Amino acid sequence: MHISDGIIDPGISIGALVASVGLVYVAGRKVPQEEIPKMGITGAALFVVSLIHIPFAGTSVHPGLFGIAGILLGKRAFPVIFTVLLFQSIILQHGGLLSVGINSLNMGAGAFLAWLIWRQQRMPESLRAAMAGIIGVLIPVFLMVVEFHLSGYGLGIIYLFSVYIFAALAEGVISLFVVKFFRKTKSDILA
Amino acid sequence: MRHHFIDRYSDLNSPVHRLDPRVKILLAFLGILIVVSEPPGRLLPFAFYGGLLLVVLLLSRLPFAFLLKRYLILSPFIVMASVFYPVSLYFAEETQAIAFHQETIEVALSIFLKASLSLFLLIWLISVERFHILLLGLRKLKMPKLVGTISILMYSYIFVFWDEALKTTRARESRTPGKLQRIKLRTYANQMAMILLHSWERSKTLHHAMLSRGFHGEFYSMREPGLKKADVLFLALFLLLFLHIRLFTDPLFIQ
């Protein structure tokens, strides 16, 4: 789900990079000291799970955990996602250096909406957890379709990205079980 | 997980390895920016960019087999994105007619070349400098402090997380010998949650230890970067060459 450099319009990439650095400052204001290790370890988790590649539909997908990042970190998820994508781009060359901004905005939007869903206390917790996992994948995919289209790709790109629906469902199930596990063993971790 | 995975060729002795990390970061970043700003469908300049990149790679004394292997591992994603271009036009009714025109194919080819050259520049960047020195360089280039702090913690916690992952996998396998008959999302999700919990506890201890030793979010290295004249000259020369190709390569020359 990472956009590499050279694929989409450079104007979009640069604009997104500037916007995402601004968002890092906004979302990272007055972070309490005790939040820092949680941010670091969630980032490490996001990085490590991205190394697990599952062959799928002629390509490979990996878990993103953006829904879980949103649930655990709330609005603080954005600086973590930005850092993880910077790591992935430099160390693994997943995505690009110029595209770190656009990738962060896409995936950060997924985590942010997942957090908003998670905060809807009137819904059952299991449903909120599953929806957060699903939204954490579908929102970045939707934004990617829009960005590809703005960069000249045809609307047929919608069909090609539809394979991610299965990845989203899998992430929904994973988020549900992870939240259930946390609720049973250490419920104070859930934001 | 060993550090070797990350810093495999960063200790080679070459003129490029001795450069300030900021120069390498800026060259990769601005080089990519110049390459991707080429108008779609313009192909000739990529031959010159390729030549320039070859000079940088030769100066870096990196093994070509390694660069090529790394590129081949990642190239399917680039090929897919390039092939998607005409295919995405074909699948939409209003653009179906132009999907396989020569101009469309040229645009797809230019996407492939831009992404490939950018990928080579990224592989080059991580191969000519230690990762933590690159982070230090980024911080010197005014990367937000919070990103720097998360980076340095993440860099250590990746190994904590990986250790916990190996430990819990061993524990799970000892309870259920052989491969799982089918993928059980619940088993993997529970394992992931357990790894997160264990490593979170360990990371808190690590963070407290760092704070007690005076850690305040910044990180330092024994090798503090310092810009020299040669660094500035190297950067200026290669950026000028990149810019020259971008601005003065005449596409008509191809005919």
Tab-separated table of C-alpha atoms in Angstrom:
chain	number	residue	atom	x	y	z
A	1	MET	CA	0.000	0.000	0.000
A	2	HIS	CA	3.059	2.249	-0.116
A	3	ILE	CA	3.301	4.734	-2.950
A	4	SER	CA	6.835	4.799	-4.360
A	5	ASP	CA	8.558	7.927	-5.635
A	6	GLY	CA	7.826	8.706	-9.271
A	7	ILE	CA	4.385	7.102	-9.365
A	8	ILE	CA	2.156	10.029	-8.498
A	9	ASP	CA	2.365	13.715	-9.339
A	10	PRO	CA	5.405	15.313	-7.577
A	11	GLY	CA	3.304	18.372	-6.674
A	12	ILE	CA	0.990	16.151	-4.624
A	13	SER	CA	3.994	14.437	-2.972
A	14	ILE	CA	5.668	17.710	-1.974
A	15	GLY	CA	2.415	19.291	-0.740
A	16	ALA	CA	1.669	16.193	1.312
A	17	LEU	CA	5.191	16.157	2.778
A	18	VAL	CA	4.851	19.763	3.954
A	19	ALA	CA	1.361	19.070	5.359
A	20	SER	CA	2.472	15.928	7.159
A	21	VAL	CA	5.464	17.648	8.827
A	22	GLY	CA	3.002	20.301	10.027
A	23	LEU	CA	0.681	17.578	11.338
A	24	VAL	CA	3.586	15.919	13.168
A	25	TYR	CA	4.101	19.181	15.072
A	26	VAL	CA	0.377	19.601	15.795
A	27	ALA	CA	-0.257	15.994	16.870
A	28	GLY	CA	2.991	15.845	18.823
A	29	ARG	CA	2.461	18.913	21.008
A	30	LYS	CA	2.827	18.404	24.777
A	31	VAL	CA	3.269	14.632	24.666
A	32	PRO	CA	3.393	13.338	28.256
A	33	GLN	CA	6.678	11.584	29.081
A	34	GLU	CA	4.890	8.288	29.919
A	35	GLU	CA	3.365	8.198	26.414
A	36	ILE	CA	6.777	8.135	24.718
A	37	PRO	CA	7.651	4.426	25.255
A	38	LYS	CA	4.141	3.444	24.132
A	39	MET	CA	4.640	5.454	20.943
A	40	GLY	CA	8.063	3.894	20.387
A	41	ILE	CA	6.929	0.309	20.883
A	42	THR	CA	3.794	0.758	18.766
A	43	GLY	CA	6.051	2.139	16.039
A	44	ALA	CA	8.370	-0.854	16.399
A	45	ALA	CA	5.339	-3.175	16.154
A	46	LEU	CA	4.101	-1.456	13.000
A	47	PHE	CA	7.581	-1.731	11.497
A	48	VAL	CA	8.113	-5.401	12.369
A	49	VAL	CA	4.672	-6.595	11.176
A	50	SER	CA	5.334	-4.878	7.862
A	51	LEU	CA	8.119	-7.450	7.349
A	52	ILE	CA	5.537	-10.252	7.298
A	53	HIS	CA	4.536	-10.618	3.663
A	54	ILE	CA	1.568	-12.751	2.720
A	55	PRO	CA	1.345	-13.678	-0.983
A	56	PHE	CA	-2.039	-12.550	-2.280
A	57	ALA	CA	-3.619	-12.146	-5.741
A	58	GLY	CA	-0.290	-12.153	-7.559
A	59	THR	CA	1.214	-9.579	-5.229
A	60	SER	CA	1.887	-9.558	-1.491
A	61	VAL	CA	0.181	-7.807	1.372
A	62	HIS	CA	1.341	-7.243	4.931
A	63	PRO	CA	-0.578	-6.332	8.063
A	64	GLY	CA	-0.626	-2.574	8.696
A	65	LEU	CA	-2.151	-2.371	12.191
A	66	PHE	CA	-3.232	1.240	11.577
A	67	GLY	CA	-6.562	0.545	13.284
A	68	ILE	CA	-4.760	-0.764	16.364
A	69	ALA	CA	-2.376	2.218	16.266
A	70	GLY	CA	-5.424	4.524	16.294
A	71	ILE	CA	-7.006	2.627	19.191
A	72	LEU	CA	-3.799	2.629	21.270
A	73	LEU	CA	-2.467	6.101	20.507
A	74	GLY	CA	-5.424	8.198	19.350
A	75	LYS	CA	-4.316	11.423	17.674
A	76	ARG	CA	-0.699	10.680	18.672
A	77	ALA	CA	-0.689	7.902	16.057
A	78	PHE	CA	0.264	10.312	13.275
A	79	PRO	CA	3.857	11.128	14.358
A	80	VAL	CA	4.413	7.401	14.949
A	81	ILE	CA	3.106	6.458	11.500
A	82	PHE	CA	5.270	9.187	9.920
A	83	THR	CA	8.358	7.799	11.679
A	84	VAL	CA	7.542	4.187	10.760
A	85	LEU	CA	7.128	5.115	7.102
A	86	LEU	CA	10.397	7.056	7.175
A	87	PHE	CA	12.092	3.911	8.556
A	88	GLN	CA	10.431	1.691	5.969
A	89	SER	CA	11.408	3.989	3.162
A	90	ILE	CA	15.084	4.279	4.170
A	91	ILE	CA	15.757	0.786	5.513
A	92	LEU	CA	13.478	-1.366	3.365
A	93	GLN	CA	12.865	1.020	0.438
A	94	HIS	CA	9.107	0.441	0.843
A	95	GLY	CA	7.525	3.632	-0.428
A	96	GLY	CA	9.798	6.542	-1.197
A	97	LEU	CA	11.613	9.391	0.474
A	98	LEU	CA	9.527	12.052	-1.229
A	99	SER	CA	6.349	9.997	-0.753
A	100	VAL	CA	6.751	9.653	3.022
A	101	GLY	CA	4.331	12.573	3.383
A	102	ILE	CA	1.580	11.241	1.146
A	103	ASN	CA	1.886	7.730	2.602
A	104	SER	CA	1.726	9.164	6.139
A	105	LEU	CA	-1.362	11.217	5.343
A	106	ASN	CA	-3.093	8.179	3.804
A	107	MET	CA	-2.320	5.797	6.625
A	108	GLY	CA	-2.593	8.463	9.332
A	109	ALA	CA	-6.119	9.250	8.102
A	110	GLY	CA	-6.958	5.542	8.487
A	111	ALA	CA	-5.622	5.512	12.064
A	112	PHE	CA	-7.398	8.790	12.920
A	113	LEU	CA	-10.784	7.580	11.673
A	114	ALA	CA	-10.228	4.270	13.452
A	115	TRP	CA	-9.729	6.266	16.667
A	116	LEU	CA	-12.921	8.279	16.038
A	117	ILE	CA	-14.867	5.031	15.611
A	118	TRP	CA	-13.227	3.569	18.704
A	119	ARG	CA	-14.478	6.556	20.730
A	120	GLN	CA	-18.145	5.855	19.890
A	121	GLN	CA	-18.947	4.389	23.302
A	122	ARG	CA	-22.584	3.609	22.433
A	123	MET	CA	-21.529	0.875	19.991
A	124	PRO	CA	-20.491	-2.577	21.295
A	125	GLU	CA	-16.733	-2.781	21.839
A	126	SER	CA	-16.213	-5.767	19.540
A	127	LEU	CA	-17.924	-3.959	16.678
A	128	ARG	CA	-15.885	-0.803	17.264
A	129	ALA	CA	-12.631	-2.793	17.310
A	130	ALA	CA	-13.443	-4.686	14.098
A	131	MET	CA	-14.611	-1.526	12.321
A	132	ALA	CA	-11.458	0.323	13.412
A	133	GLY	CA	-9.330	-2.437	11.854
A	134	ILE	CA	-11.331	-2.385	8.612
A	135	ILE	CA	-11.373	1.422	8.332
A	136	GLY	CA	-7.625	1.507	9.068
A	137	VAL	CA	-7.087	-0.264	5.721
A	138	LEU	CA	-9.985	0.991	3.590
A	139	ILE	CA	-9.422	4.731	4.134
A	140	PRO	CA	-5.765	4.641	2.956
A	141	VAL	CA	-6.821	2.548	-0.060
A	142	PHE	CA	-9.609	5.013	-0.919
A	143	LEU	CA	-7.195	7.962	-0.658
A	144	MET	CA	-4.665	6.121	-2.823
A	145	VAL	CA	-7.279	5.613	-5.535
A	146	VAL	CA	-8.046	9.350	-5.486
A	147	GLU	CA	-4.340	10.277	-5.644
A	148	PHE	CA	-3.624	7.848	-8.485
A	149	HIS	CA	-6.584	9.236	-10.397
A	150	LEU	CA	-5.400	12.816	-9.833
A	151	SER	CA	-2.013	11.743	-11.214
A	152	GLY	CA	-3.497	10.554	-14.506
A	153	TYR	CA	-4.466	6.950	-13.803
A	154	GLY	CA	-7.856	5.844	-15.125
A	155	LEU	CA	-10.846	5.119	-12.928
A	156	GLY	CA	-10.229	1.424	-13.615
A	157	ILE	CA	-7.730	1.632	-10.754
A	158	ILE	CA	-10.753	1.086	-8.445
A	159	TYR	CA	-11.041	-2.539	-9.608
A	160	LEU	CA	-7.342	-3.157	-9.116
A	161	PHE	CA	-7.396	-1.921	-5.537
A	162	SER	CA	-10.516	-3.918	-4.672
A	163	VAL	CA	-8.293	-6.837	-3.540
A	164	TYR	CA	-7.622	-4.813	-0.386
A	165	ILE	CA	-11.188	-5.501	0.795
A	166	PHE	CA	-10.002	-8.956	1.897
A	167	ALA	CA	-6.964	-7.473	3.660
A	168	ALA	CA	-9.293	-5.013	5.423
A	169	LEU	CA	-11.566	-7.815	6.631
A	170	ALA	CA	-8.555	-9.763	7.942
A	171	GLU	CA	-7.315	-6.658	9.803
A	172	GLY	CA	-10.793	-6.189	11.259
A	173	VAL	CA	-10.708	-9.713	12.708
A	174	ILE	CA	-7.146	-9.234	14.007
A	175	SER	CA	-8.100	-5.913	15.686
A	176	LEU	CA	-11.109	-7.561	17.297
A	177	PHE	CA	-9.016	-10.357	18.843
A	178	VAL	CA	-6.203	-8.017	19.897
A	179	VAL	CA	-8.664	-5.698	21.669
A	180	LYS	CA	-10.364	-8.669	23.366
A	181	PHE	CA	-6.962	-9.893	24.560
A	182	PHE	CA	-6.037	-6.456	25.921
A	183	ARG	CA	-9.436	-6.104	27.640
A	184	LYS	CA	-8.892	-9.431	29.421
A	185	THR	CA	-5.259	-8.911	30.404
A	186	LYS	CA	-4.461	-5.166	30.619
A	187	SER	CA	-7.480	-3.029	29.863
A	188	ASP	CA	-5.812	0.288	30.843
A	189	ILE	CA	-3.729	0.096	27.625
A	190	LEU	CA	-6.850	0.855	25.559
A	191	ALA	CA	-7.107	4.631	25.050
B	1	MET	CA	17.490	-9.478	14.159
B	2	ARG	CA	21.062	-8.358	13.593
B	3	HIS	CA	22.294	-4.861	12.868
B	4	HIS	CA	24.013	-6.360	9.813
B	5	PHE	CA	20.557	-6.493	8.220
B	6	ILE	CA	20.525	-2.709	8.210
B	7	ASP	CA	24.126	-1.519	8.000
B	8	ARG	CA	25.590	-4.073	5.608
B	9	TYR	CA	27.824	-1.921	3.390
B	10	SER	CA	27.900	1.285	5.393
B	11	ASP	CA	31.451	0.633	6.643
B	12	LEU	CA	33.114	0.450	3.218
B	13	ASN	CA	35.928	2.885	2.590
B	14	SER	CA	35.092	5.155	-0.323
B	15	PRO	CA	35.065	8.901	-0.993
B	16	VAL	CA	31.257	8.826	-0.832
B	17	HIS	CA	31.180	6.946	2.479
B	18	ARG	CA	33.362	9.673	4.011
B	19	LEU	CA	30.905	12.443	3.096
B	20	ASP	CA	28.736	14.196	5.676
B	21	PRO	CA	25.388	12.369	6.118
B	22	ARG	CA	23.470	15.568	5.319
B	23	VAL	CA	25.102	15.660	1.874
B	24	LYS	CA	23.995	12.088	1.156
B	25	ILE	CA	20.444	12.742	2.376
B	26	LEU	CA	20.151	15.957	0.364
B	27	LEU	CA	21.611	14.354	-2.749
B	28	ALA	CA	19.147	11.442	-2.526
B	29	PHE	CA	16.170	13.684	-1.721
B	30	LEU	CA	16.847	16.406	-4.286
B	31	GLY	CA	18.023	13.873	-6.882
B	32	ILE	CA	14.713	12.017	-6.531
B	33	LEU	CA	12.807	15.316	-6.659
B	34	ILE	CA	14.514	16.333	-9.908
B	35	VAL	CA	14.040	12.910	-11.512
B	36	VAL	CA	10.337	12.618	-10.641
B	37	SER	CA	9.635	16.173	-11.797
B	38	GLU	CA	10.326	15.106	-15.411
B	39	PRO	CA	7.168	15.571	-17.496
B	40	PRO	CA	5.297	12.293	-18.169
B	41	GLY	CA	6.349	10.546	-21.358
B	42	ARG	CA	9.793	12.187	-21.621
B	43	LEU	CA	12.268	9.324	-21.871
B	44	LEU	CA	15.649	10.531	-23.134
B	45	PRO	CA	16.829	12.286	-19.926
B	46	PHE	CA	16.650	8.994	-18.035
B	47	ALA	CA	19.651	7.706	-19.994
B	48	PHE	CA	21.688	10.646	-18.638
B	49	TYR	CA	20.294	10.294	-15.105
B	50	GLY	CA	21.218	6.611	-15.281
B	51	GLY	CA	24.768	7.510	-16.334
B	52	LEU	CA	25.075	10.007	-13.486
B	53	LEU	CA	23.771	7.487	-10.986
B	54	LEU	CA	26.297	4.952	-12.280
B	55	VAL	CA	29.116	7.429	-11.557
B	56	VAL	CA	27.833	7.924	-7.983
B	57	LEU	CA	27.578	4.151	-7.501
B	58	LEU	CA	31.091	3.574	-8.879
B	59	LEU	CA	32.486	6.245	-6.539
B	60	SER	CA	30.723	4.485	-3.646
B	61	ARG	CA	32.410	1.131	-4.453
B	62	LEU	CA	29.208	-0.771	-3.683
B	63	PRO	CA	28.898	-4.338	-5.038
B	64	PHE	CA	26.670	-4.184	-8.115
B	65	ALA	CA	25.309	-7.684	-7.438
B	66	PHE	CA	23.900	-6.438	-4.123
B	67	LEU	CA	22.335	-3.330	-5.676
B	68	LEU	CA	20.788	-5.344	-8.475
B	69	LYS	CA	19.478	-8.032	-6.122
B	70	ARG	CA	17.877	-5.411	-3.866
B	71	TYR	CA	16.376	-3.681	-6.912
B	72	LEU	CA	14.980	-6.939	-8.303
B	73	ILE	CA	13.321	-7.762	-4.972
B	74	LEU	CA	11.474	-4.436	-4.983
B	75	SER	CA	10.940	-3.958	-8.714
B	76	PRO	CA	7.689	-6.001	-9.005
B	77	PHE	CA	5.881	-3.171	-7.185
B	78	ILE	CA	7.260	-0.648	-9.670
B	79	VAL	CA	6.413	-2.845	-12.651
B	80	MET	CA	2.884	-3.247	-11.297
B	81	ALA	CA	2.397	0.500	-10.826
B	82	SER	CA	3.607	1.111	-14.394
B	83	VAL	CA	1.418	-1.618	-15.902
B	84	PHE	CA	-1.542	-0.311	-13.863
B	85	TYR	CA	-1.380	2.947	-15.818
B	86	PRO	CA	-2.643	1.697	-19.226
B	87	VAL	CA	-4.701	-1.056	-17.586
B	88	SER	CA	-6.536	1.460	-15.355
B	89	LEU	CA	-7.351	3.529	-18.455
B	90	TYR	CA	-8.566	0.411	-20.271
B	91	PHE	CA	-10.975	-0.540	-17.478
B	92	ALA	CA	-12.746	2.839	-17.541
B	93	GLU	CA	-15.171	3.317	-20.427
B	94	GLU	CA	-14.303	6.927	-21.232
B	95	THR	CA	-10.535	6.265	-21.482
B	96	GLN	CA	-10.599	2.760	-22.972
B	97	ALA	CA	-9.769	3.975	-26.486
B	98	ILE	CA	-6.445	5.578	-25.509
B	99	ALA	CA	-5.316	2.827	-23.133
B	100	PHE	CA	-2.682	1.287	-25.416
B	101	HIS	CA	-1.701	4.280	-27.568
B	102	GLN	CA	1.996	4.951	-27.991
B	103	GLU	CA	1.781	8.065	-25.789
B	104	THR	CA	0.161	6.101	-22.967
B	105	ILE	CA	2.856	3.434	-23.161
B	106	GLU	CA	5.529	6.148	-23.055
B	107	VAL	CA	3.961	7.613	-19.911
B	108	ALA	CA	3.902	4.146	-18.313
B	109	LEU	CA	7.558	3.683	-19.270
B	110	SER	CA	8.497	7.053	-17.775
B	111	ILE	CA	6.717	6.074	-14.521
B	112	PHE	CA	8.799	2.875	-14.488
B	113	LEU	CA	12.068	4.751	-15.102
B	114	LYS	CA	11.346	7.478	-12.525
B	115	ALA	CA	10.438	4.933	-9.845
B	116	SER	CA	13.449	2.724	-10.705
B	117	LEU	CA	15.982	5.577	-10.492
B	118	SER	CA	14.412	6.798	-7.238
B	119	LEU	CA	14.642	3.287	-5.834
B	120	PHE	CA	18.335	3.030	-6.769
B	121	LEU	CA	18.989	6.361	-5.019
B	122	LEU	CA	17.274	5.056	-1.868
B	123	ILE	CA	19.238	1.777	-1.938
B	124	TRP	CA	22.397	3.850	-2.400
B	125	LEU	CA	21.532	6.083	0.565
B	126	ILE	CA	21.141	3.276	3.098
B	127	SER	CA	24.246	1.515	1.725
B	128	VAL	CA	26.662	4.433	2.150
B	129	GLU	CA	25.838	5.460	5.711
B	130	ARG	CA	24.975	3.844	9.038
B	131	PHE	CA	21.277	4.144	9.733
B	132	HIS	CA	21.646	5.916	13.083
B	133	ILE	CA	24.020	8.447	11.473
B	134	LEU	CA	21.384	9.078	8.809
B	135	LEU	CA	18.890	9.762	11.587
B	136	LEU	CA	21.392	12.147	13.136
B	137	GLY	CA	21.790	13.828	9.753
B	138	LEU	CA	18.022	14.170	9.390
B	139	ARG	CA	17.831	15.711	12.851
B	140	LYS	CA	20.574	18.192	11.859
B	141	LEU	CA	18.431	19.005	8.835
B	142	LYS	CA	15.669	20.098	11.266
B	143	MET	CA	13.589	16.927	11.319
B	144	PRO	CA	10.968	17.436	14.120
B	145	LYS	CA	12.377	16.551	17.553
B	146	LEU	CA	9.493	14.174	18.324
B	147	VAL	CA	10.215	12.162	15.158
B	148	GLY	CA	13.872	12.016	16.251
B	149	THR	CA	12.900	10.769	19.720
B	150	ILE	CA	10.459	8.163	18.391
B	151	SER	CA	13.095	7.108	15.820
B	152	ILE	CA	15.811	6.421	18.343
B	153	LEU	CA	13.411	4.561	20.663
B	154	MET	CA	11.910	2.622	17.777
B	155	TYR	CA	15.362	1.670	16.557
B	156	SER	CA	16.109	-0.017	19.900
B	157	TYR	CA	12.572	-1.330	20.420
B	158	ILE	CA	12.532	-3.090	17.035
B	159	PHE	CA	15.085	-5.502	18.495
B	160	VAL	CA	13.070	-5.826	21.749
B	161	PHE	CA	9.920	-6.535	19.747
B	162	TRP	CA	11.720	-9.012	17.499
B	163	ASP	CA	13.145	-10.875	20.526
B	164	GLU	CA	9.673	-11.122	22.046
B	165	ALA	CA	8.262	-12.316	18.719
B	166	LEU	CA	10.837	-15.132	18.549
B	167	LYS	CA	10.210	-16.066	22.190
B	168	THR	CA	6.417	-16.258	21.853
B	169	THR	CA	6.682	-18.117	18.536
B	170	ARG	CA	8.931	-20.704	20.218
B	171	ALA	CA	6.431	-21.004	23.074
B	172	ARG	CA	3.503	-21.425	20.671
B	173	GLU	CA	5.345	-23.985	18.563
B	174	SER	CA	6.345	-26.009	21.627
B	175	ARG	CA	2.658	-26.249	22.561
B	176	THR	CA	1.494	-27.048	19.009
B	177	PRO	CA	4.288	-28.976	17.255
B	178	GLY	CA	4.240	-28.897	13.456
B	179	LYS	CA	2.597	-26.309	11.276
B	180	LEU	CA	-0.850	-24.991	12.090
B	181	GLN	CA	-3.323	-26.928	9.962
B	182	ARG	CA	-4.965	-23.690	8.817
B	183	ILE	CA	-4.249	-20.056	9.402
B	184	LYS	CA	-5.927	-19.165	12.683
B	185	LEU	CA	-6.239	-15.400	12.870
B	186	ARG	CA	-7.205	-15.617	16.554
B	187	THR	CA	-3.980	-17.457	17.468
B	188	TYR	CA	-1.825	-14.943	15.589
B	189	ALA	CA	-3.785	-11.947	16.934
B	190	ASN	CA	-3.418	-13.179	20.529
B	191	GLN	CA	0.282	-13.754	19.962
B	192	MET	CA	0.654	-10.257	18.525
B	193	ALA	CA	-1.160	-8.739	21.504
B	194	MET	CA	1.043	-10.699	23.898
B	195	ILE	CA	4.221	-9.558	22.101
B	196	LEU	CA	2.989	-5.955	22.309
B	197	LEU	CA	2.271	-6.237	26.030
B	198	HIS	CA	5.598	-7.903	26.899
B	199	SER	CA	7.663	-5.542	24.794
B	200	TRP	CA	5.756	-2.539	26.120
B	201	GLU	CA	6.729	-3.508	29.683
B	202	ARG	CA	10.355	-3.968	28.628
B	203	SER	CA	10.337	-0.709	26.686
B	204	LYS	CA	9.140	1.203	29.758
B	205	THR	CA	12.082	-0.159	31.758
B	206	LEU	CA	14.465	0.744	28.934
B	207	HIS	CA	13.020	4.253	28.691
B	208	HIS	CA	13.361	4.805	32.444
B	209	ALA	CA	16.978	3.638	32.275
B	210	MET	CA	17.617	6.072	29.411
B	211	LEU	CA	15.949	8.945	31.289
B	212	SER	CA	18.013	8.240	34.402
B	213	ARG	CA	21.168	8.533	32.277
B	214	GLY	CA	20.105	11.954	31.023
B	215	PHE	CA	18.215	11.114	27.820
B	216	HIS	CA	16.063	14.090	26.851
B	217	GLY	CA	14.875	13.146	23.405
B	218	GLU	CA	18.012	14.097	21.472
B	219	PHE	CA	20.586	11.587	20.321
B	220	TYR	CA	24.285	11.891	19.754
B	221	SER	CA	27.043	9.918	18.103
B	222	MET	CA	30.778	9.556	18.618
B	223	ARG	CA	31.018	10.717	14.994
B	224	GLU	CA	29.376	14.130	14.995
B	225	PRO	CA	28.726	15.262	11.428
B	226	GLY	CA	30.661	18.283	10.250
B	227	LEU	CA	30.383	19.867	6.794
B	228	LYS	CA	33.650	20.306	4.909
B	229	LYS	CA	34.367	22.095	1.626
B	230	ALA	CA	34.600	18.770	-0.208
B	231	ASP	CA	31.093	17.828	1.010
B	232	VAL	CA	29.571	21.052	-0.302
B	233	LEU	CA	31.446	20.739	-3.604
B	234	PHE	CA	30.311	17.138	-4.111
B	235	LEU	CA	26.681	18.043	-3.455
B	236	ALA	CA	26.782	21.166	-5.620
B	237	LEU	CA	28.450	19.336	-8.522
B	238	PHE	CA	26.015	16.436	-8.645
B	239	LEU	CA	22.944	18.581	-8.083
B	240	LEU	CA	24.030	20.891	-10.892
B	241	LEU	CA	24.465	17.893	-13.167
B	242	PHE	CA	21.017	16.562	-12.232
B	243	LEU	CA	19.519	20.019	-12.826
B	244	HIS	CA	21.365	20.397	-16.120
B	245	ILE	CA	19.852	17.159	-17.395
B	246	ARG	CA	16.413	18.217	-16.161
B	247	LEU	CA	16.500	21.639	-17.780
B	248	PHE	CA	18.595	21.260	-20.908
B	249	THR	CA	17.950	17.804	-22.346
B	250	ASP	CA	16.127	18.398	-25.592
B	251	PRO	CA	13.471	15.732	-26.176
B	252	LEU	CA	13.703	16.364	-29.948
B	253	PHE	CA	17.245	15.025	-29.838
B	254	ILE	CA	15.753	11.530	-29.566
B	255	GLN	CA	14.525	11.713	-33.171
